[in-house]
Amino acid sequence: MNARDIEQPAPPASSPPGPTTFVEPETGSYFVSTYPPFSTWTAAEIPAVHEWLNAPPAEPLDAPLGLYVHIPFCARRCDYCYYLSYADKTADDRTAYVACLLDELAIYRDASALAGRTPTFVYFGGGTPSLLDEHQLAALLAGVQARFSWHRVREATFECAPKSVTSAKLRLLRDAGVTRISLGVQQLDDDVLRANGRVHLVRDALRAYDAIRSVGFDVVNVDLIAGLLGQTEASFRVGLDRVIALRPESVTIYLLEVPHNTPLYRRWHADAASVELVEWDRKRAWLADGFARLEAAGYTVRSAYAAVMDPPRRRFVYQDEQYRGADLLGVGASAFSYLGGVHVQNMAALDEHAACVRAGRLPLARARRLTFDERLIREFVLQLKLGTADVPYFDRKFGVDIRTRFAGPLIELQQAGALTVTDSAVRVTRPGLLRIDTLLKAFYRPEHRAVRYT
Ligand code: SF4
């Protein structure tokens, strides 16, 4: 629903490779969530996952490990949505799915590579995880914790959509150890919410926020989108100011994309004149203005899309650890994992996913074992999305001086004003951060610059 960091963007194959000249077409998707591009992952590389899982633990037992749990159900499909989510499933379907998730997790628990390892961060994303009822939630949380102890968990995030939030569910989450709620508000304007097919209205979002605050969580993140249909600069600004007045610890502002597999794209394709999309430069200007308003209100910009209060206390562990190469174990339909330097994605169809798990097999669809250089590039480009890549960090971990390894694009992007390079770090400037996803391809290996991303 709002975990863009695990989603799949879909830039067209024709995207030019130049680092500073790329201008996005109106439609398509440009968000970079990992490297190498998804289109290079194949079923032929799935054995690399099994090889890693069946070997003795390669990492120290206390190495960071994340757990991602995908809940692919929503009350209704939003017009711009391209996440894997089903709006036509029954309560029984959801109960069966939770049981299946837990069986999948048990297969991982029994893998020798994970023996003795426990998660340090957990993320429940979707879809709409808060759509599960109390019984399903209780079974899910207890089942996950029975398979992987949470005694080392520093952060557990749960995505919520406003209409499905209840105080009883929130208490259940808090008592189980969830520390961070991410609420998909998107915009505080009923006309805009309706125009984009959202199922909630402003009053639902405010009620949900109050309930979350009353129950009490360490961090509440509010997700917003700039560039929704019917949104104006003024309405975006009013909505953001209302959110700031609520004082969530974190505010994330995504820029609307129109991937080619969405209802919104199909409407635009059938009759472009009837769908007024906001141009990329305007969306970026709104984001720049949004960051300025957040900073004036005491927030600190912590990434290309998010601002937080009190950053040292409000790390987003899920993102920070992944961007530094932590293992991530993902379960559920279409979920992504990153295990021992191997990317892997699950099957997307619920019946295929369930059939595999019932047969005692992992429901893997495609994988990609990264080379040493690809692991370096992956961490480098992802850390640039946080604004800084530290020279000593890469020197220690990879034995590589990033200023030399990426000298060509660094010089070009520095001259373009997108970043600065010092002895200690590569730092992205604010103009660079606002268009970071269009710049990262400059650091890809040549064979990945012109391929489809998904
Ligand atoms: S809430 Fe909307 S955008 Fe989020 S996953 Fe569901 S349908 Fe997609």
Coordinates of C-alpha atoms and ligand atoms in Angstrom, one line a residue, residues 1-2 73-78 80-85 126-128 161 186 198, ligand 1:
M1 CA 0.0 0.0 0.0
N2 CA 2.6 2.5 0.9
F73 CA -5.7 -7.5 0.4
C74 CA -7.5 -4.2 0.0
A75 CA -11.0 -3.0 0.4
R76 CA -10.9 -1.5 -3.1
R77 CA -8.3 -0.9 -5.7
C78 CA -7.1 2.7 -5.9
Y80 CA -3.2 4.5 -9.5
C81 CA -2.3 1.3 -7.7
Y82 CA 0.2 -1.2 -9.2
Y83 CA 1.0 -3.1 -6.0
L84 CA 0.0 -6.7 -5.7
S85 CA -3.3 -6.6 -3.9
G126 CA 0.6 -4.7 1.5
G127 CA -2.0 -4.3 0.3
T128 CA -3.7 -3.3 3.5
A161 CA -5.3 2.3 5.8
Q186 CA -2.4 10.3 0.8
R198 CA -9.5 5.9 -2.4
Ligands
SF4_1 S1 -4.6 0.9 -0.5 FE1 -4.8 1.4 -2.7 S2 -2.7 1.9 -3.3 FE2 -2.5 0.8 -1.4 S3 -2.2 -1.3 -2.0 FE3 -4.4 -1.0 -1.7 S4 -5.3 -0.5 -3.7 FE4 -3.0 -0.2 -3.8

